[in-house]
Short mmCIF file of C-alpha atoms in Angstrom, two decimals:
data_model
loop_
_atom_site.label_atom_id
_atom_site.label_comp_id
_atom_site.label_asym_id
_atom_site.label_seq_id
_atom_site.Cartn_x
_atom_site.Cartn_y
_atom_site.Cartn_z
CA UNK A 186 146.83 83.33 158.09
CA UNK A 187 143.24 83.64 156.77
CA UNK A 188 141.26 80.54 155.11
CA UNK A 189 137.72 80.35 153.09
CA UNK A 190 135.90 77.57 155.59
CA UNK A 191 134.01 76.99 152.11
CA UNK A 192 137.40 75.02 150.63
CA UNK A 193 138.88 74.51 154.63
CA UNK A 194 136.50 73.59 157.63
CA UNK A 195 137.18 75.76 160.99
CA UNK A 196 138.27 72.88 163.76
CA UNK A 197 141.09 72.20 166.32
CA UNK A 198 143.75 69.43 166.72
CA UNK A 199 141.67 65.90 168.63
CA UNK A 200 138.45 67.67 167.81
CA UNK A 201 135.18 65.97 166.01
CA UNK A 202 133.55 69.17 165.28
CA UNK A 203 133.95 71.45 162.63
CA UNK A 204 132.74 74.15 161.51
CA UNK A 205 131.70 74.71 157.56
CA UNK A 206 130.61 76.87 155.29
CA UNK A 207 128.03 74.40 152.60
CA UNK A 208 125.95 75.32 149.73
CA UNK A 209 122.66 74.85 149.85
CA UNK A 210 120.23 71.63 149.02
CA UNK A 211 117.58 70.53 148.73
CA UNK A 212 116.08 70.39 152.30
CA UNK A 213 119.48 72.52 153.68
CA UNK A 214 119.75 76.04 153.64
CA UNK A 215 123.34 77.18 152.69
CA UNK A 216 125.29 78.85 155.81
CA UNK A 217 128.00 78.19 158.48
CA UNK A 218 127.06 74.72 160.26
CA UNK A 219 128.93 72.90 163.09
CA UNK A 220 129.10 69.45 162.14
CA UNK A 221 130.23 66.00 163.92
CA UNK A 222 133.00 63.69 162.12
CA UNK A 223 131.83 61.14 164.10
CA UNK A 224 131.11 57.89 161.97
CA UNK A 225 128.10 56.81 163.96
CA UNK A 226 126.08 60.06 163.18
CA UNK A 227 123.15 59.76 160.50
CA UNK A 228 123.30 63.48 160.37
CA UNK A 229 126.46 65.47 160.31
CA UNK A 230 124.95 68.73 160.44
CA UNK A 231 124.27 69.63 163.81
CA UNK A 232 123.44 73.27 163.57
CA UNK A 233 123.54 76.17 161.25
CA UNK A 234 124.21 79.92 162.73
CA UNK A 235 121.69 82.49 162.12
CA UNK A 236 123.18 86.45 162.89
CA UNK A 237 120.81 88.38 164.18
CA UNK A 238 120.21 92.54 164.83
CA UNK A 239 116.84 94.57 166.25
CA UNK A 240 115.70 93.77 162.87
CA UNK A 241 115.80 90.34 162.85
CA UNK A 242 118.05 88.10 161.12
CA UNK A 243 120.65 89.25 159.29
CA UNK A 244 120.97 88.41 155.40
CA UNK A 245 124.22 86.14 154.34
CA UNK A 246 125.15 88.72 151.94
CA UNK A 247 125.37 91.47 154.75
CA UNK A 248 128.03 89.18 156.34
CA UNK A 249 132.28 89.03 156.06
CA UNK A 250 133.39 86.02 157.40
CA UNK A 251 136.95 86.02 158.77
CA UNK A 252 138.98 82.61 159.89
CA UNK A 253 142.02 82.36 160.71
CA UNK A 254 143.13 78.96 162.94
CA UNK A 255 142.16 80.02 166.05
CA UNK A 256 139.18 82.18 165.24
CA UNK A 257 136.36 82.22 163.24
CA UNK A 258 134.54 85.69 163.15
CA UNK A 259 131.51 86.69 161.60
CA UNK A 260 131.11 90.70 161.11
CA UNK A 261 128.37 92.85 159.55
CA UNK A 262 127.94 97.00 160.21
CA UNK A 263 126.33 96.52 163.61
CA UNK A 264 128.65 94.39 164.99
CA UNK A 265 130.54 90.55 165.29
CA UNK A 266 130.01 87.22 166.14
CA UNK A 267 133.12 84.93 167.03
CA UNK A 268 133.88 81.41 167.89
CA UNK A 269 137.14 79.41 168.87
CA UNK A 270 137.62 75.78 170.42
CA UNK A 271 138.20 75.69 174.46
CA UNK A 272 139.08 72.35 174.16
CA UNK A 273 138.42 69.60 171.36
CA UNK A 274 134.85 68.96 172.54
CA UNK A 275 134.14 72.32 173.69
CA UNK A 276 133.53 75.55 171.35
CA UNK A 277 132.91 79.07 172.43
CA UNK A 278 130.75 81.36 171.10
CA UNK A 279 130.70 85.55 171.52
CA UNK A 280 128.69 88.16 170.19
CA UNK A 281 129.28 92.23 170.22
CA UNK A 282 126.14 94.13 168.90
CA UNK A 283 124.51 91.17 167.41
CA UNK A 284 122.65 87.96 168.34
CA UNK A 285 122.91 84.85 167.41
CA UNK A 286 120.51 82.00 166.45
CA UNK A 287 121.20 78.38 166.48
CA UNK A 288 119.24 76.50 164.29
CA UNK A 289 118.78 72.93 164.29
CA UNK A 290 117.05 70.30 162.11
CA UNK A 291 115.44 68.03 164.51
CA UNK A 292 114.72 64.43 163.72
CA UNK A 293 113.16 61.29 165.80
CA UNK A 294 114.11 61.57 169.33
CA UNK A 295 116.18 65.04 169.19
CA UNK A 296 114.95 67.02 171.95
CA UNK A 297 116.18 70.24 174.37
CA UNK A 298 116.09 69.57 178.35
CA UNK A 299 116.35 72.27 181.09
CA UNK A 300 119.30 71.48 183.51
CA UNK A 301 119.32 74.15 185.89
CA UNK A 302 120.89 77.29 184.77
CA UNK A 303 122.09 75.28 181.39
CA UNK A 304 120.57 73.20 178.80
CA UNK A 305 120.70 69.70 177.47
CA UNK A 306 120.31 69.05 173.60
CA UNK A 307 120.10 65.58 173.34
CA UNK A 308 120.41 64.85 169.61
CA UNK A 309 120.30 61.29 169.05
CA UNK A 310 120.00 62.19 164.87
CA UNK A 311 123.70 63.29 165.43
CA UNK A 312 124.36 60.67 168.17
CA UNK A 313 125.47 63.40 170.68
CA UNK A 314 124.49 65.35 173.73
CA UNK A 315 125.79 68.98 173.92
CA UNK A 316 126.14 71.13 177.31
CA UNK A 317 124.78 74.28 176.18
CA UNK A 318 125.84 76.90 178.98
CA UNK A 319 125.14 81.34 178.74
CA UNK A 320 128.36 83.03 180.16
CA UNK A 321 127.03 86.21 179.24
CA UNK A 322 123.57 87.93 178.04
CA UNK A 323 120.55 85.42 178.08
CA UNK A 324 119.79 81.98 175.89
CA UNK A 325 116.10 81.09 174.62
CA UNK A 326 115.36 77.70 173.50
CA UNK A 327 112.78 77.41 171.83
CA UNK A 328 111.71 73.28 171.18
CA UNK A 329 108.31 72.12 171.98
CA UNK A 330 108.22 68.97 172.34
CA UNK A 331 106.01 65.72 171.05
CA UNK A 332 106.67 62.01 172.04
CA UNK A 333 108.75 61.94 168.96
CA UNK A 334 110.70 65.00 169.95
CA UNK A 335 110.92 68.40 169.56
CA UNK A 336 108.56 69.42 166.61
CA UNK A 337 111.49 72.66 165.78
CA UNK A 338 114.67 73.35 167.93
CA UNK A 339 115.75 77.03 167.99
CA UNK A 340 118.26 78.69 169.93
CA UNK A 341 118.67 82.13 170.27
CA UNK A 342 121.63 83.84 172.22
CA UNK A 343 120.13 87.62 173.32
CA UNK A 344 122.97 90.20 174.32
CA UNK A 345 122.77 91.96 177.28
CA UNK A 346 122.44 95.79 178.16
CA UNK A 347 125.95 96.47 177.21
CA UNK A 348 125.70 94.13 173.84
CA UNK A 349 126.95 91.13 174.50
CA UNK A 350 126.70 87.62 174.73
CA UNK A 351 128.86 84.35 175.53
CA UNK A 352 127.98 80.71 175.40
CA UNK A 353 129.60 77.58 175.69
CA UNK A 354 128.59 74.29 173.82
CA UNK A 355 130.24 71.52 175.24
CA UNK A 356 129.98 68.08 173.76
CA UNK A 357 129.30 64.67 175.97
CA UNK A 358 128.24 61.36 175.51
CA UNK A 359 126.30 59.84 178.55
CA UNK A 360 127.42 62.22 181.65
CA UNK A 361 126.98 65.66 182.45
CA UNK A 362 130.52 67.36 181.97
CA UNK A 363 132.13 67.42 185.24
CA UNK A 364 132.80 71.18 186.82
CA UNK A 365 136.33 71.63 185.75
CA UNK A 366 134.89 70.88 181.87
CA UNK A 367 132.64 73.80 182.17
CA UNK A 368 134.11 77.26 180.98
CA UNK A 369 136.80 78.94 183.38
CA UNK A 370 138.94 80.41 180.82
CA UNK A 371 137.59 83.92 178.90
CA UNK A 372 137.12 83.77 175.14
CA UNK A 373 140.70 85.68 174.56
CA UNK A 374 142.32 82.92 176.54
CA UNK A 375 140.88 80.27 175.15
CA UNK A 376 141.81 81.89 171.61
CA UNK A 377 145.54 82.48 172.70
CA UNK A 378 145.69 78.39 173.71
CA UNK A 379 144.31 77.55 170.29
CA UNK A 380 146.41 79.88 168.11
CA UNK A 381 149.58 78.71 170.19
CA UNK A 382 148.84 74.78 169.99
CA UNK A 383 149.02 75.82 165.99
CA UNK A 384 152.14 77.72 165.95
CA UNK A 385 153.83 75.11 168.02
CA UNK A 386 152.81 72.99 165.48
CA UNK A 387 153.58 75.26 162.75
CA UNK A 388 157.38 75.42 164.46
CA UNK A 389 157.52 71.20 163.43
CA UNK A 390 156.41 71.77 159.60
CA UNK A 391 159.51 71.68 157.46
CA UNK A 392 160.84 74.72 156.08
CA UNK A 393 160.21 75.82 152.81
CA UNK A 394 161.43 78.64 150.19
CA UNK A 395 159.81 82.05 151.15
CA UNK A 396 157.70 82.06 147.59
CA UNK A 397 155.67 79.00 149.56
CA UNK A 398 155.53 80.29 153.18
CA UNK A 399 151.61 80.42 152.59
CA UNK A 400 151.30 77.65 151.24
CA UNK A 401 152.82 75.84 154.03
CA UNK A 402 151.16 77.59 156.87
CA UNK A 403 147.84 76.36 154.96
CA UNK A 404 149.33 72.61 154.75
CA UNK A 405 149.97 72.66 158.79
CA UNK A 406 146.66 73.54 159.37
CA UNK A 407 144.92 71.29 157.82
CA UNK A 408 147.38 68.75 159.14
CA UNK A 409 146.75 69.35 162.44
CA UNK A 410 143.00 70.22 162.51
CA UNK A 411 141.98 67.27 160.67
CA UNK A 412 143.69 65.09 163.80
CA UNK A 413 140.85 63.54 165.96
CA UNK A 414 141.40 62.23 169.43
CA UNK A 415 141.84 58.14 170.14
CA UNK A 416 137.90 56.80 170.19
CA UNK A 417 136.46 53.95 169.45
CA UNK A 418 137.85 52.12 166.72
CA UNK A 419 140.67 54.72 166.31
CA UNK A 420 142.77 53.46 168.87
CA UNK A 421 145.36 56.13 168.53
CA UNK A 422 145.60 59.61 167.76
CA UNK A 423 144.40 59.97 163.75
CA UNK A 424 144.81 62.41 160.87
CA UNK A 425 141.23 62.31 158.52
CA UNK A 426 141.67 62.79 155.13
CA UNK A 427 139.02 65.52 155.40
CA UNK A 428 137.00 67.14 158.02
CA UNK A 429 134.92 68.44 155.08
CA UNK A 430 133.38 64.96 153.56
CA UNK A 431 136.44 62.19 153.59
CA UNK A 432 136.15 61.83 157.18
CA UNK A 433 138.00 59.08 157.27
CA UNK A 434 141.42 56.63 157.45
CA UNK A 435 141.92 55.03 154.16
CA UNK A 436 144.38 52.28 154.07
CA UNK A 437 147.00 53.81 151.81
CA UNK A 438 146.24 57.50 152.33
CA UNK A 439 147.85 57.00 155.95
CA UNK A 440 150.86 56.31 154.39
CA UNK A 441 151.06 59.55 152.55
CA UNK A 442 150.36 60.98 155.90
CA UNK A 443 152.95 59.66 158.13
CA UNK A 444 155.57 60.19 155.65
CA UNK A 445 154.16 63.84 155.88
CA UNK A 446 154.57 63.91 159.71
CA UNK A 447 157.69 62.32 159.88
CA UNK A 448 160.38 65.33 159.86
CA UNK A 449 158.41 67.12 162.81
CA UNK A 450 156.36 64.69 164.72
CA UNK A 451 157.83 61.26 164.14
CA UNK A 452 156.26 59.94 166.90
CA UNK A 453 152.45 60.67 165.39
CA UNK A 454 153.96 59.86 162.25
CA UNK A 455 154.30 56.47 163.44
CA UNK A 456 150.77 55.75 164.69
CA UNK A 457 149.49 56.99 161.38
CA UNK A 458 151.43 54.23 159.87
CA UNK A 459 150.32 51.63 162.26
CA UNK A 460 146.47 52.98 162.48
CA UNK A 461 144.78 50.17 159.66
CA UNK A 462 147.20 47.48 161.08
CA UNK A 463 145.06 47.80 164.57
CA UNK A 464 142.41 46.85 162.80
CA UNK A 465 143.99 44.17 160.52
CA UNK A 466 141.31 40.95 160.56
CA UNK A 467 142.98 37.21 161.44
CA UNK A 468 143.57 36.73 157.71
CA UNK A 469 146.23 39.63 157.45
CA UNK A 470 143.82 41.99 155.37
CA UNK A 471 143.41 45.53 156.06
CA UNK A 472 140.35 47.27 155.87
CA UNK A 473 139.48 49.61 153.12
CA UNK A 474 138.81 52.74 155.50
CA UNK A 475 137.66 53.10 158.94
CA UNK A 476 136.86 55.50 161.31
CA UNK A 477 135.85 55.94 165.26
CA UNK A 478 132.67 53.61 163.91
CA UNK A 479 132.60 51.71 161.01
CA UNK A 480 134.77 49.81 158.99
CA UNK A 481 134.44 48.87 155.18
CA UNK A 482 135.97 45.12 154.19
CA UNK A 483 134.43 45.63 150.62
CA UNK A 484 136.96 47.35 148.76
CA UNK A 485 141.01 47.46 149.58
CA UNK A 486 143.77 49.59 148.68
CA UNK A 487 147.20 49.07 147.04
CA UNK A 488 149.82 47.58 149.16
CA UNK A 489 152.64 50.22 149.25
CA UNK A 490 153.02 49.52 152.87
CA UNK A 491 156.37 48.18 152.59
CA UNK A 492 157.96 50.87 150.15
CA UNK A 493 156.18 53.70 152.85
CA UNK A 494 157.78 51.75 155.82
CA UNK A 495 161.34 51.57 153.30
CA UNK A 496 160.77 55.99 152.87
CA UNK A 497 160.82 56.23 156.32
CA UNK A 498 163.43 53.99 157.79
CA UNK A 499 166.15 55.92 155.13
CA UNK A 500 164.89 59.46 156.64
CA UNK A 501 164.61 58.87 160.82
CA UNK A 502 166.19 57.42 163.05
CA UNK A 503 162.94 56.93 165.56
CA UNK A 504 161.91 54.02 164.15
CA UNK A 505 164.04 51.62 165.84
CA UNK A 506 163.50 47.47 167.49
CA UNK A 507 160.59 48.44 169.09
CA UNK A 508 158.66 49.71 166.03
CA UNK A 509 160.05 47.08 163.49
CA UNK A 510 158.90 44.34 166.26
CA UNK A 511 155.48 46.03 166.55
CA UNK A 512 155.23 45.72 162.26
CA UNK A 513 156.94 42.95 161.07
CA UNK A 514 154.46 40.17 162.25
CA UNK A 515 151.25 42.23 160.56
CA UNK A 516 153.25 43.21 157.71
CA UNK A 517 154.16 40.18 156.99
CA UNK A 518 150.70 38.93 157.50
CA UNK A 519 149.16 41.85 154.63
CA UNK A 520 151.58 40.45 152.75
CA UNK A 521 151.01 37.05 152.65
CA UNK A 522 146.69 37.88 152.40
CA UNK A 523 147.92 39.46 148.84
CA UNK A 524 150.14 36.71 147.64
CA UNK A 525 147.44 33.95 148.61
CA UNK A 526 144.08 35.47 148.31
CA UNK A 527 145.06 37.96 145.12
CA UNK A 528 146.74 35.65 142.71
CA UNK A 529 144.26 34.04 141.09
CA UNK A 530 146.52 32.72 138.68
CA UNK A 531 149.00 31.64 140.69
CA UNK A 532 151.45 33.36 138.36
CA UNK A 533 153.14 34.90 141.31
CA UNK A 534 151.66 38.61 140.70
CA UNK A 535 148.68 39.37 142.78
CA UNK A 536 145.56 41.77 141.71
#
C-alpha cells in the first residue's frame, strides 16, 4: 500500500513522531518535517529534510516520494534517501548516492552537544533531546553556539566512498539511551519489524468486500499509527484523532474509536473507552480533550457514553464484571454532572 504523507503522516504504532509532508508559511519552508505529537512542545516541527547531490541541494520538484507503512523513501536520478521507525522513539535514516541535510529552526535554548562519537540535540523549543548516532558515512553539525543557543542548527549526513550513509535519531528525555537502545538491527530489519507489526494488525481489521480492500488497508493504518504509547496524562495506550494537527483525545471521538477497535482488538478497544474517564475531575465531568500534557475543562462534548458502552456490550463478549465494575461508578458520576450542572431549567433535559 502506498499513501501521500501530504493527506497521511509517516509514523509507527506508540510513536510521537511523525513524519509530514506541509505547505509552506510564512516563516516555514514547505518539505518533509519530523514532528513531535507531544502536547508540551511549543514547536512541533522539529526538522525538515534537505536531499542533497555534488551539486548541492536537490530541488523538491526533482524528488518522488514513496511511503508505504513501513517505509518512507525519497528518490531523485542520482539516487534515494529512506527512513523507517526502529522502535517508537527511534527512526532510521539511509542514503544511496545522495546526502542528506537536517535542518532545524532553532529557538531559545536549542543547542547541539558533542558526546563522543554521537551527538546531543537538546531542543528545549520542542521539549526533547534526540541521540543523533552515524552508522555509516560521516555526520557534520553545524550549530555555533551563543548563550541563547545555537544561532543556526544544520546537519548534514555525507556518504562514504561507496555512497552511503546511515544514521540513527533516537529520542530521550533526561538520560542518555542505554546501549541496548542504540541501533543493533540493519535498516532492512528494522523495516521487516515495522511492516510486520502492520500486517499483524492489518490481520485484526474486519473484512470487507474486495471493491474496498484499499480502502481498508488505508483505515488500519491510520488506526494503528496514530496510537501513542502510555505517558503522562495518557495513562494507557491511546489512538489520536490525528498525527497531522488533531493530536489529541476528544471526549466523544474515543467512542467512535473503540467501537472501531472492538471486532479485532477488544482489549485496546476498551482503554479507548475508558481513556477521558482517567481523567474525570471529583465532580463527574470529563474533560473536553487531553493529551500526554494538557487538558482543556472549557468546552465538553455530548454524552453518548452510555449508548457507545450499550454498541459494545450487544457485539463482545470481553466486556464482562470486571469492566462494568471499572465504569459504572464514573459513568454514573458523568451522568449525574449533566443532570445537575446542565439543566438550568430544571425541566429534566440538560444542555
Amino acid at each position: 500500500m502506498l499513501f501521500d504523507i501530504a493527506a497521511v503522516p509517516f509514523s509507527r504504532y506508540g510513536s510521537y513522531l511523525a513524519f509530514a509532508h506541509l505547505p509552506a508559511q510564512a516563516n516555514r519552508p514547505a518539505g518533509i518535517y519530523l514532528r513531535t505529537l507531544h502536547g508540551a512542545a511549543p514547536q512541533r516541527e522539529i526538522l525538515r529534510c534537505e536531499l542533497s547531490d555534488a551539486a548541492g541541494p536537490v530541488a523538491t520538484a526533482a524528488i518522488a516520494v514513496r511511503t508505504t507503512p513501513s517505509c518512507l523513501e525519497m528518490r531523485t536520478a542520482t539516487g534515494r534517501i529512506e527512513i523507517c521507525f526502529s522502535d517508537t522513539c527511534s527512526v532510521r535514516m539511509r542514503g544511496e548516492g545522495l546526502g542528506l541535510r537536517l535542518v532545524f529552526a532553532p529557538q531559545l535554548y536549542d543547542l547541539a552537544l558533542p558526546r563522543g562519537p554521537h551527538w546531543q540535540l537538546n531542543l528545549f523549543s520542542s521539549r526533547m533531546n534526540l541521540a543523533l548516532t552515524a552508522l555509516a558515512g560521516s555526520i557534520h553539525v553545524d550549530a555555533p553556539c551563543t548563550e541563547d543557543g545555537a544561532e543556526h542548527l544544520l546537519v548534514q549526513c555525507l556518504p562514504d566512498a561507496s555512497g552511503h550513509f546511515e544514521i540513527d535519531l533516537c529520542e530521550f528525555q533526561s538520560t542518555w539511551p542505554p546501549a541496548e537502545k542504540l541501533p543493533v538491527v540493519d535498516f532492512r530489519g528494522c523495516e521487516r519489524a515495522a511492516a510486520a507489526e502492520f500486517n499483524q494488525w492489518l490481520q485484526q481489521t474486519p473484512a470487507v468486500p474486495a471493491q474496498y480492500a484499499q480502502a481498508r488497508e488505508l483505515a488500519a493504518y491510520v488506526q494503528w499509527s496514530c496510537a501513542v504509547e502510555a505517558c503522562g496524562q495518557l495513562q494507557r495506550p491511546a489512538l489520536l484523532m490525528s498525527k497531522n494537527w488533531l493530536h489529541a483525545v476528544w471526549s466523544w471521538d474515543h467512542c467512535f474509536n473503540a467501537m472501531a477497535l472492538l471486532a479485532g482488538n477488544p482489549a485496546l478497544a476498551w482503554d479507548q473507552f475508558m481513556l477521558p474517564f482517567d481523567r474525570q475531575d471529583r465532580h463527574g465531568a470529563l474533560p473536553d480533550c487531553f493529551d500526554d500534557e494538557r487538558t482543556v475543562w472549557n468546552f465538553c462534548k455530548p454524552p453518548i457514553h452510555g449508548w457507545a458502552l450499550m454498541w459494545m456490550l450487544r457485539r463482545t463478549t470481553f466486556i464482562g464484571r470486571k469492566q462494568l465494575q471499572e465504569i459504572y461508578a464514573p459513568l454514573s458520576r458523568w451522568t449525574a454532572w449533566w443532570s445537575e450542572q446542565r439543566d438550568d431549567s430544571g425541566d429534566g433535559l440538560p444542555q
